[in-house]
Protein backbone atom coordinates (compact mmCIF):
# COMPACT_ATOMS: atom_id res chain seq x y z
CA UNK A 1 0.00 0.00 0.00
CA UNK A 2 1.17 3.55 -0.66
CA UNK A 3 3.19 5.76 1.66
CA UNK A 4 1.64 9.23 1.74
CA UNK A 5 3.70 10.53 4.67
CA UNK A 6 5.97 12.78 2.60
CA UNK A 7 7.64 13.21 -0.76
CA UNK A 8 10.92 12.53 1.08
CA UNK A 9 10.22 8.77 1.17
CA UNK A 10 10.86 8.19 -2.54
CA UNK A 11 13.37 5.63 -3.80
CA UNK A 12 15.79 6.39 -6.65
CA UNK A 13 14.51 5.11 -9.97
CA UNK A 14 16.60 2.53 -11.89
CA UNK A 15 17.71 5.23 -14.35
CA UNK A 16 18.74 7.50 -11.47
CA UNK A 17 20.69 4.67 -9.85
CA UNK A 18 22.47 4.10 -13.16
CA UNK A 19 23.41 7.78 -13.32
CA UNK A 20 24.74 7.59 -9.78
CA UNK A 21 26.75 4.45 -10.55
CA UNK A 22 28.38 6.03 -13.60
CA UNK A 23 29.07 9.45 -12.04
CA UNK A 24 32.70 10.65 -12.37
CA UNK A 25 34.02 11.54 -8.91
CA UNK A 26 36.55 13.82 -7.26
CA UNK A 27 37.03 15.53 -3.91
CA UNK A 28 34.38 18.23 -3.59
CA UNK A 29 36.07 19.90 -0.61
CA UNK A 30 38.83 20.66 -3.11
CA UNK A 31 36.06 21.67 -5.56
CA UNK A 32 37.20 19.06 -8.09
CA UNK A 33 34.30 16.62 -8.13
CA UNK A 34 33.11 16.95 -11.75
CA UNK A 35 29.61 15.66 -11.02
CA UNK A 36 29.07 18.15 -8.18
CA UNK A 37 30.43 20.99 -10.28
CA UNK A 38 28.18 20.02 -13.19
CA UNK A 39 25.10 19.95 -10.94
CA UNK A 40 25.90 23.35 -9.43
CA UNK A 41 26.54 24.99 -12.80
CA UNK A 42 23.44 23.42 -14.34
CA UNK A 43 21.13 24.44 -11.47
CA UNK A 44 22.44 28.01 -11.42
CA UNK A 45 21.92 28.40 -15.16
CA UNK A 46 18.50 26.76 -14.98
CA UNK A 47 17.20 29.13 -12.28
CA UNK A 48 18.94 32.35 -13.30
CA UNK A 49 21.61 32.63 -10.61
CA UNK A 50 25.37 33.11 -10.99
CA UNK A 51 26.35 30.12 -8.86
CA UNK A 52 25.11 27.30 -6.64
CA UNK A 53 26.38 25.05 -3.87
CA UNK A 54 25.40 21.43 -3.15
CA UNK A 55 24.81 20.54 0.52
CA UNK A 56 23.37 17.58 2.44
CA UNK A 57 19.97 19.04 3.35
CA UNK A 58 17.50 21.87 2.94
CA UNK A 59 17.88 22.73 6.61
CA UNK A 60 21.56 23.33 5.96
CA UNK A 61 21.11 25.32 2.73
CA UNK A 62 18.56 27.60 4.40
CA UNK A 63 20.90 28.20 7.33
CA UNK A 64 23.83 28.82 4.97
CA UNK A 65 21.76 31.44 3.14
CA UNK A 66 20.51 33.11 6.32
CA UNK A 67 24.07 33.26 7.61
CA UNK A 68 25.18 34.79 4.32
CA UNK A 69 22.70 37.65 4.61
CA UNK A 70 22.80 38.28 8.38
CA UNK A 71 25.51 38.80 10.95
CA UNK A 72 25.35 38.16 14.71
CA UNK A 73 22.51 40.19 16.18
CA UNK A 74 20.80 40.81 12.85
CA UNK A 75 17.19 39.85 12.22
CA UNK A 76 15.32 37.91 9.52
CA UNK A 77 11.56 38.21 8.96
CA UNK A 78 10.03 34.74 8.59
CA UNK A 79 6.61 33.12 8.55
CA UNK A 80 5.27 31.83 11.86
CA UNK A 81 4.61 28.36 10.42
CA UNK A 82 7.50 28.16 7.94
CA UNK A 83 10.40 25.76 8.00
CA UNK A 84 13.06 28.40 8.58
CA UNK A 85 11.33 29.34 11.83
CA UNK A 86 9.43 26.33 13.14
CA UNK A 87 10.85 23.16 11.58
CA UNK A 88 14.63 23.65 11.45
CA UNK A 89 15.48 23.26 15.14
CA UNK A 90 16.10 26.97 15.72
CA UNK A 91 19.39 26.82 13.82
CA UNK A 92 19.28 30.45 12.74
CA UNK A 93 19.31 31.51 16.40
CA UNK A 94 21.37 28.67 17.90
CA UNK A 95 24.18 28.60 15.32
CA UNK A 96 23.79 31.83 13.37
CA UNK A 97 23.01 34.19 16.27
CA UNK A 98 20.29 35.58 13.99
CA UNK A 99 17.09 36.80 15.57
CA UNK A 100 13.97 35.46 13.83
CA UNK A 101 11.05 37.87 13.60
CA UNK A 102 8.04 35.63 12.93
CA UNK A 103 4.99 37.03 11.17
CA UNK A 104 1.60 35.31 11.28
CA UNK A 105 0.95 33.15 8.24
CA UNK A 106 -2.41 33.75 6.56
CA UNK A 107 -4.75 30.93 5.47
CA UNK A 108 -3.58 31.32 1.86
CA UNK A 109 0.06 30.89 2.89
CA UNK A 110 1.07 34.53 2.53
CA UNK A 111 2.30 37.04 5.06
CA UNK A 112 0.37 40.29 5.02
CA UNK A 113 2.41 43.05 3.41
CA UNK A 114 1.42 45.41 6.23
CA UNK A 115 2.62 42.87 8.81
CA UNK A 116 5.99 42.55 7.08
CA UNK A 117 6.35 46.33 6.92
CA UNK A 118 5.42 46.66 10.61
CA UNK A 119 8.03 44.06 11.58
CA UNK A 120 10.93 45.98 9.99
CA UNK A 121 12.88 47.65 12.79
CA UNK A 122 14.15 51.23 12.65
CA UNK A 123 17.90 51.80 12.65
CA UNK A 124 18.19 52.16 16.42
CA UNK A 125 20.68 50.49 18.81
CA UNK A 126 17.77 49.19 20.90
CA UNK A 127 16.74 46.79 18.12
CA UNK A 128 18.19 43.95 16.15
CA UNK A 129 18.98 45.13 12.63
CA UNK A 130 16.43 43.84 10.12
CA UNK A 131 18.42 42.51 7.16
CA UNK A 132 16.34 39.89 5.38
CA UNK A 133 12.85 38.81 4.34
CA UNK A 134 12.33 35.06 3.86
CA UNK A 135 9.50 33.57 1.82
CA UNK A 136 8.58 29.89 1.46
CA UNK A 137 7.10 28.57 -1.80
CA UNK A 138 5.29 26.22 -1.72
CA UNK A 139 4.16 26.47 1.89
CA UNK A 140 2.03 23.59 3.11
CA UNK A 141 1.42 22.81 -0.54
CA UNK A 142 0.12 26.32 -1.23
CA UNK A 143 1.57 28.46 -4.00
CA UNK A 144 2.47 32.08 -3.33
CA UNK A 145 1.03 34.22 -6.16
CA UNK A 146 3.77 35.72 -8.40
CA UNK A 147 2.23 39.20 -8.05
CA UNK A 148 2.39 38.87 -4.26
CA UNK A 149 6.06 37.86 -4.38
CA UNK A 150 6.80 40.89 -6.54
CA UNK A 151 5.04 43.15 -4.03
CA UNK A 152 7.04 41.74 -1.11
CA UNK A 153 10.25 42.17 -3.11
CA UNK A 154 9.37 45.80 -3.87
CA UNK A 155 8.85 46.46 -0.16
CA UNK A 156 12.13 44.74 0.74
CA UNK A 157 14.11 46.70 -1.85
CA UNK A 158 12.59 49.99 -0.73
CA UNK A 159 13.78 49.26 2.81
CA UNK A 160 17.23 47.98 1.83
CA UNK A 161 16.52 44.35 2.73
CA UNK A 162 17.67 41.16 1.02
CA UNK A 163 15.28 38.40 -0.05
CA UNK A 164 15.73 34.63 0.43
CA UNK A 165 13.46 31.94 -0.98
CA UNK A 166 12.99 28.66 0.85
CA UNK A 167 12.16 26.87 -2.38
CA UNK A 168 12.32 23.30 -1.11
CA UNK A 169 9.33 22.58 -3.37
CA UNK A 170 9.98 25.40 -5.83
CA UNK A 171 9.23 23.22 -8.85
CA UNK A 172 5.84 22.24 -7.41
CA UNK A 173 4.98 25.93 -7.31
CA UNK A 174 6.33 26.36 -10.84
CA UNK A 175 4.32 23.35 -12.03
CA UNK A 176 1.10 24.83 -10.65
CA UNK A 177 1.85 28.22 -12.24
CA UNK A 178 2.71 26.60 -15.57
CA UNK A 179 -0.58 24.70 -15.58
CA UNK A 180 -2.47 27.89 -14.77
CA UNK A 181 -0.72 30.09 -17.33
CA UNK A 182 -0.04 27.56 -20.10
CA UNK A 183 3.70 28.23 -19.81
CA UNK A 184 6.84 26.13 -19.37
CA UNK A 185 7.65 24.91 -15.86
CA UNK A 186 11.35 25.80 -16.09
CA UNK A 187 10.49 29.34 -17.23
CA UNK A 188 8.08 29.66 -14.30
CA UNK A 189 10.73 28.49 -11.83
CA UNK A 190 13.25 30.99 -13.18
CA UNK A 191 10.67 33.76 -12.97
CA UNK A 192 9.85 32.94 -9.35
CA UNK A 193 13.54 33.06 -8.43
CA UNK A 194 14.11 36.39 -10.17
CA UNK A 195 12.87 38.35 -7.15
CA UNK A 196 15.35 36.78 -4.70
CA UNK A 197 18.99 37.31 -3.79
CA UNK A 198 19.27 33.66 -2.81
CA UNK A 199 17.23 30.49 -2.91
CA UNK A 200 17.34 26.95 -1.61
CA UNK A 201 16.06 23.98 -3.63
CA UNK A 202 15.53 20.51 -2.18
CA UNK A 203 16.44 17.64 -4.51
CA UNK A 204 15.15 14.87 -2.23
CA UNK A 205 11.48 15.86 -1.99
CA UNK A 206 9.31 15.99 -5.12
CA UNK A 207 12.31 15.66 -7.42
CA UNK A 208 13.03 12.21 -5.97
CA UNK A 209 16.79 12.28 -5.36
CA UNK A 210 17.96 10.36 -2.27
CA UNK A 211 19.96 13.19 -0.65
CA UNK A 212 20.77 16.83 -1.08
CA UNK A 213 19.78 20.44 -1.53
CA UNK A 214 21.17 23.45 -3.34
CA UNK A 215 21.70 27.04 -2.25
CA UNK A 216 21.87 29.52 -5.11
CA UNK A 217 22.99 33.14 -5.33
CA UNK A 218 25.69 35.43 -6.65
CA UNK A 219 29.28 34.19 -7.07
CA UNK A 220 30.44 36.15 -4.02
CA UNK A 221 27.51 34.87 -1.98
CA UNK A 222 28.25 31.24 -2.90
CA UNK A 223 31.97 31.74 -2.20
CA UNK A 224 31.03 32.67 1.37
CA UNK A 225 28.44 29.88 1.44
CA UNK A 226 31.17 27.31 0.81
CA UNK A 227 33.00 28.53 3.92
CA UNK A 228 29.78 28.43 5.96
CA UNK A 229 29.04 24.89 4.75
CA UNK A 230 32.48 23.87 6.02
CA UNK A 231 31.77 25.42 9.43
CA UNK A 232 28.49 23.50 9.59
CA UNK A 233 30.20 20.21 8.76
CA UNK A 234 28.58 19.94 5.36
CA UNK A 235 31.67 19.46 3.24
CA UNK A 236 31.50 16.06 1.52
CA UNK A 237 34.26 14.35 -0.44
CA UNK A 238 33.26 12.12 -3.38
CA UNK A 239 29.78 13.62 -3.32
CA UNK A 240 29.29 13.28 -7.06
CA UNK A 241 27.52 9.97 -6.55
CA UNK A 242 24.76 11.99 -4.83
CA UNK A 243 25.00 15.04 -7.06
CA UNK A 244 24.44 12.87 -10.12
CA UNK A 245 21.06 11.86 -8.71
CA UNK A 246 20.12 15.52 -8.25
CA UNK A 247 21.28 16.37 -11.78
CA UNK A 248 19.19 13.52 -13.18
CA UNK A 249 16.19 14.71 -11.17
CA UNK A 250 16.45 18.27 -12.53
CA UNK A 251 16.50 16.93 -16.09
CA UNK A 252 13.94 14.11 -15.82
CA UNK A 253 11.70 14.55 -12.77
CA UNK A 254 10.50 18.15 -13.08
CA UNK A 255 7.84 17.80 -15.76
CA UNK A 256 6.44 14.67 -14.14
CA UNK A 257 5.49 16.67 -11.01
CA UNK A 258 2.25 17.38 -12.85
CA UNK A 259 1.43 13.67 -12.36
CA UNK A 260 1.77 14.08 -8.59
CA UNK A 261 -0.57 17.06 -8.65
CA UNK A 262 -3.11 15.10 -10.69
CA UNK A 263 -2.93 12.12 -8.32
CA UNK A 264 -3.36 14.39 -5.31
CA UNK A 265 -6.44 15.92 -6.95
CA UNK A 266 -7.89 12.43 -7.49
CA UNK A 267 -7.28 11.59 -3.85
CA UNK A 268 -8.81 14.85 -2.62
CA UNK A 269 -11.88 14.45 -4.81
CA UNK A 270 -12.32 10.85 -3.70
CA UNK A 271 -12.14 11.78 -0.03
CA UNK A 272 -14.57 14.66 -0.61
CA UNK A 273 -17.02 12.26 -2.25
CA UNK A 274 -16.73 9.81 0.64
CA UNK A 275 -17.44 12.62 3.08
CA UNK A 276 -20.78 12.93 1.31
CA UNK A 277 -21.65 9.24 0.96
CA UNK A 278 -19.76 6.97 3.36
CA UNK A 279 -22.07 5.38 5.97
CA UNK A 280 -19.63 6.11 8.82
CA UNK A 281 -17.50 8.99 7.56
CA UNK A 282 -20.28 11.13 6.15
CA UNK A 283 -19.78 14.68 7.43
CA UNK A 284 -16.74 13.57 9.43
CA UNK A 285 -13.92 14.48 7.00
CA UNK A 286 -13.01 18.08 6.22
CA UNK A 287 -10.98 18.18 3.00
CA UNK A 288 -9.02 21.42 2.85
CA UNK A 289 -8.32 23.20 -0.44
CA UNK A 290 -5.25 21.90 -2.26
CA UNK A 291 -3.03 23.29 -5.01
CA UNK A 292 -0.04 21.00 -5.54
CA UNK A 293 0.97 17.65 -4.04
CA UNK A 294 0.01 18.14 -0.37
CA UNK A 295 -3.46 17.69 1.12
CA UNK A 296 -4.72 18.21 4.67
CA UNK A 297 -7.86 16.53 5.97
CA UNK A 298 -9.41 16.96 9.41
CA UNK A 299 -11.21 14.08 11.11
CA UNK A 300 -14.03 14.47 13.61
CA UNK A 301 -13.05 13.23 17.07
CA UNK A 302 -15.80 10.57 16.92
CA UNK A 303 -14.03 8.64 14.17
CA UNK A 304 -10.40 9.79 14.25
CA UNK A 305 -8.88 7.08 16.50
CA UNK A 306 -10.60 4.23 14.68
CA UNK A 307 -9.94 5.66 11.23
CA UNK A 308 -6.22 6.30 11.76
CA UNK A 309 -5.87 2.81 13.25
CA UNK A 310 -7.69 1.37 10.22
CA UNK A 311 -5.31 3.08 7.80
CA UNK A 312 -2.28 1.85 9.74
CA UNK A 313 -3.67 -1.69 9.94
CA UNK A 314 -4.17 -1.78 6.18
CA UNK A 315 -0.81 -0.25 5.31
CA UNK A 316 -1.86 3.24 4.19
CA UNK A 317 0.77 5.48 5.75
CA UNK A 318 -0.01 9.14 6.51
CA UNK A 319 1.16 11.65 9.09
CA UNK A 320 -1.30 12.81 11.73
CA UNK A 321 -1.38 15.45 14.43
CA UNK A 322 -3.90 17.10 16.70
CA UNK A 323 -5.21 20.38 15.33
CA UNK A 324 -7.54 21.87 17.92
CA UNK A 325 -10.15 19.20 18.64
CA UNK A 326 -9.69 17.53 15.25
CA UNK A 327 -7.10 15.07 14.03
CA UNK A 328 -5.33 16.43 10.96
CA UNK A 329 -3.99 13.99 8.38
CA UNK A 330 -1.37 15.05 5.84
CA UNK A 331 -1.35 13.27 2.49
CA UNK A 332 1.53 13.83 0.06
CA UNK A 333 1.62 12.56 -3.53
CA UNK A 334 5.04 11.85 -5.01
CA UNK A 335 7.16 9.84 -7.42
CA UNK A 336 6.30 6.51 -5.76
CA UNK A 337 2.52 7.09 -5.58
CA UNK A 338 0.71 6.04 -8.74
CA UNK A 339 -2.87 6.47 -9.86
CA UNK A 340 -3.40 2.83 -8.88
CA UNK A 341 -2.06 3.60 -5.39
CA UNK A 342 -4.58 6.41 -5.01
CA UNK A 343 -7.36 4.04 -6.07
CA UNK A 344 -6.16 1.45 -3.54
CA UNK A 345 -6.05 4.03 -0.75
CA UNK A 346 -9.56 5.24 -1.53
CA UNK A 347 -10.79 1.65 -1.63
CA UNK A 348 -9.32 1.15 1.83
CA UNK A 349 -11.18 4.23 3.08
CA UNK A 350 -14.41 2.99 1.48
CA UNK A 351 -14.12 -0.24 3.47
CA UNK A 352 -13.66 1.55 6.78
CA UNK A 353 -16.01 0.55 9.58
CA UNK A 354 -16.06 1.21 13.28
CA UNK A 355 -14.84 -1.66 15.47
CA UNK A 356 -17.40 -3.86 17.18
PDB file of C-alpha atoms in Angstrom, residues 39-54 61-62 64-65 69 163-165 167 170-171 193 196-203 213-219 221-222 225 250:
ATOM      1  CA  UNK A  39      25.104  19.951 -10.941  1.00  0.00           C
ATOM      2  CA  UNK A  40      25.896  23.348  -9.433  1.00  0.00           C
ATOM      3  CA  UNK A  41      26.536  24.990 -12.797  1.00  0.00           C
ATOM      4  CA  UNK A  42      23.438  23.415 -14.337  1.00  0.00           C
ATOM      5  CA  UNK A  43      21.132  24.439 -11.474  1.00  0.00           C
ATOM      6  CA  UNK A  44      22.436  28.013 -11.424  1.00  0.00           C
ATOM      7  CA  UNK A  45      21.918  28.402 -15.160  1.00  0.00           C
ATOM      8  CA  UNK A  46      18.497  26.756 -14.983  1.00  0.00           C
ATOM      9  CA  UNK A  47      17.203  29.131 -12.281  1.00  0.00           C
ATOM     10  CA  UNK A  48      18.938  32.352 -13.298  1.00  0.00           C
ATOM     11  CA  UNK A  49      21.612  32.629 -10.606  1.00  0.00           C
ATOM     12  CA  UNK A  50      25.368  33.113 -10.991  1.00  0.00           C
ATOM     13  CA  UNK A  51      26.350  30.124  -8.861  1.00  0.00           C
ATOM     14  CA  UNK A  52      25.105  27.302  -6.645  1.00  0.00           C
ATOM     15  CA  UNK A  53      26.383  25.048  -3.874  1.00  0.00           C
ATOM     16  CA  UNK A  54      25.403  21.435  -3.146  1.00  0.00           C
ATOM     17  CA  UNK A  61      21.110  25.316   2.734  1.00  0.00           C
ATOM     18  CA  UNK A  62      18.562  27.602   4.395  1.00  0.00           C
ATOM     19  CA  UNK A  64      23.830  28.818   4.969  1.00  0.00           C
ATOM     20  CA  UNK A  65      21.762  31.436   3.142  1.00  0.00           C
ATOM     21  CA  UNK A  69      22.704  37.649   4.615  1.00  0.00           C
ATOM     22  CA  UNK A 163      15.279  38.396  -0.053  1.00  0.00           C
ATOM     23  CA  UNK A 164      15.730  34.629   0.429  1.00  0.00           C
ATOM     24  CA  UNK A 165      13.463  31.936  -0.979  1.00  0.00           C
ATOM     25  CA  UNK A 167      12.163  26.866  -2.377  1.00  0.00           C
ATOM     26  CA  UNK A 170       9.977  25.401  -5.834  1.00  0.00           C
ATOM     27  CA  UNK A 171       9.228  23.216  -8.845  1.00  0.00           C
ATOM     28  CA  UNK A 193      13.535  33.057  -8.429  1.00  0.00           C
ATOM     29  CA  UNK A 196      15.350  36.784  -4.702  1.00  0.00           C
ATOM     30  CA  UNK A 197      18.986  37.310  -3.794  1.00  0.00           C
ATOM     31  CA  UNK A 198      19.275  33.659  -2.813  1.00  0.00           C
ATOM     32  CA  UNK A 199      17.230  30.494  -2.906  1.00  0.00           C
ATOM     33  CA  UNK A 200      17.340  26.945  -1.613  1.00  0.00           C
ATOM     34  CA  UNK A 201      16.063  23.983  -3.629  1.00  0.00           C
ATOM     35  CA  UNK A 202      15.534  20.509  -2.179  1.00  0.00           C
ATOM     36  CA  UNK A 203      16.436  17.643  -4.506  1.00  0.00           C
ATOM     37  CA  UNK A 213      19.784  20.436  -1.533  1.00  0.00           C
ATOM     38  CA  UNK A 214      21.172  23.450  -3.344  1.00  0.00           C
ATOM     39  CA  UNK A 215      21.702  27.038  -2.247  1.00  0.00           C
ATOM     40  CA  UNK A 216      21.868  29.522  -5.115  1.00  0.00           C
ATOM     41  CA  UNK A 217      22.991  33.137  -5.335  1.00  0.00           C
ATOM     42  CA  UNK A 218      25.694  35.435  -6.653  1.00  0.00           C
ATOM     43  CA  UNK A 219      29.279  34.186  -7.074  1.00  0.00           C
ATOM     44  CA  UNK A 221      27.509  34.872  -1.975  1.00  0.00           C
ATOM     45  CA  UNK A 222      28.252  31.240  -2.898  1.00  0.00           C
ATOM     46  CA  UNK A 225      28.435  29.880   1.435  1.00  0.00           C
ATOM     47  CA  UNK A 250      16.449  18.266 -12.527  1.00  0.00           C
TER      48      UNK A 250
END
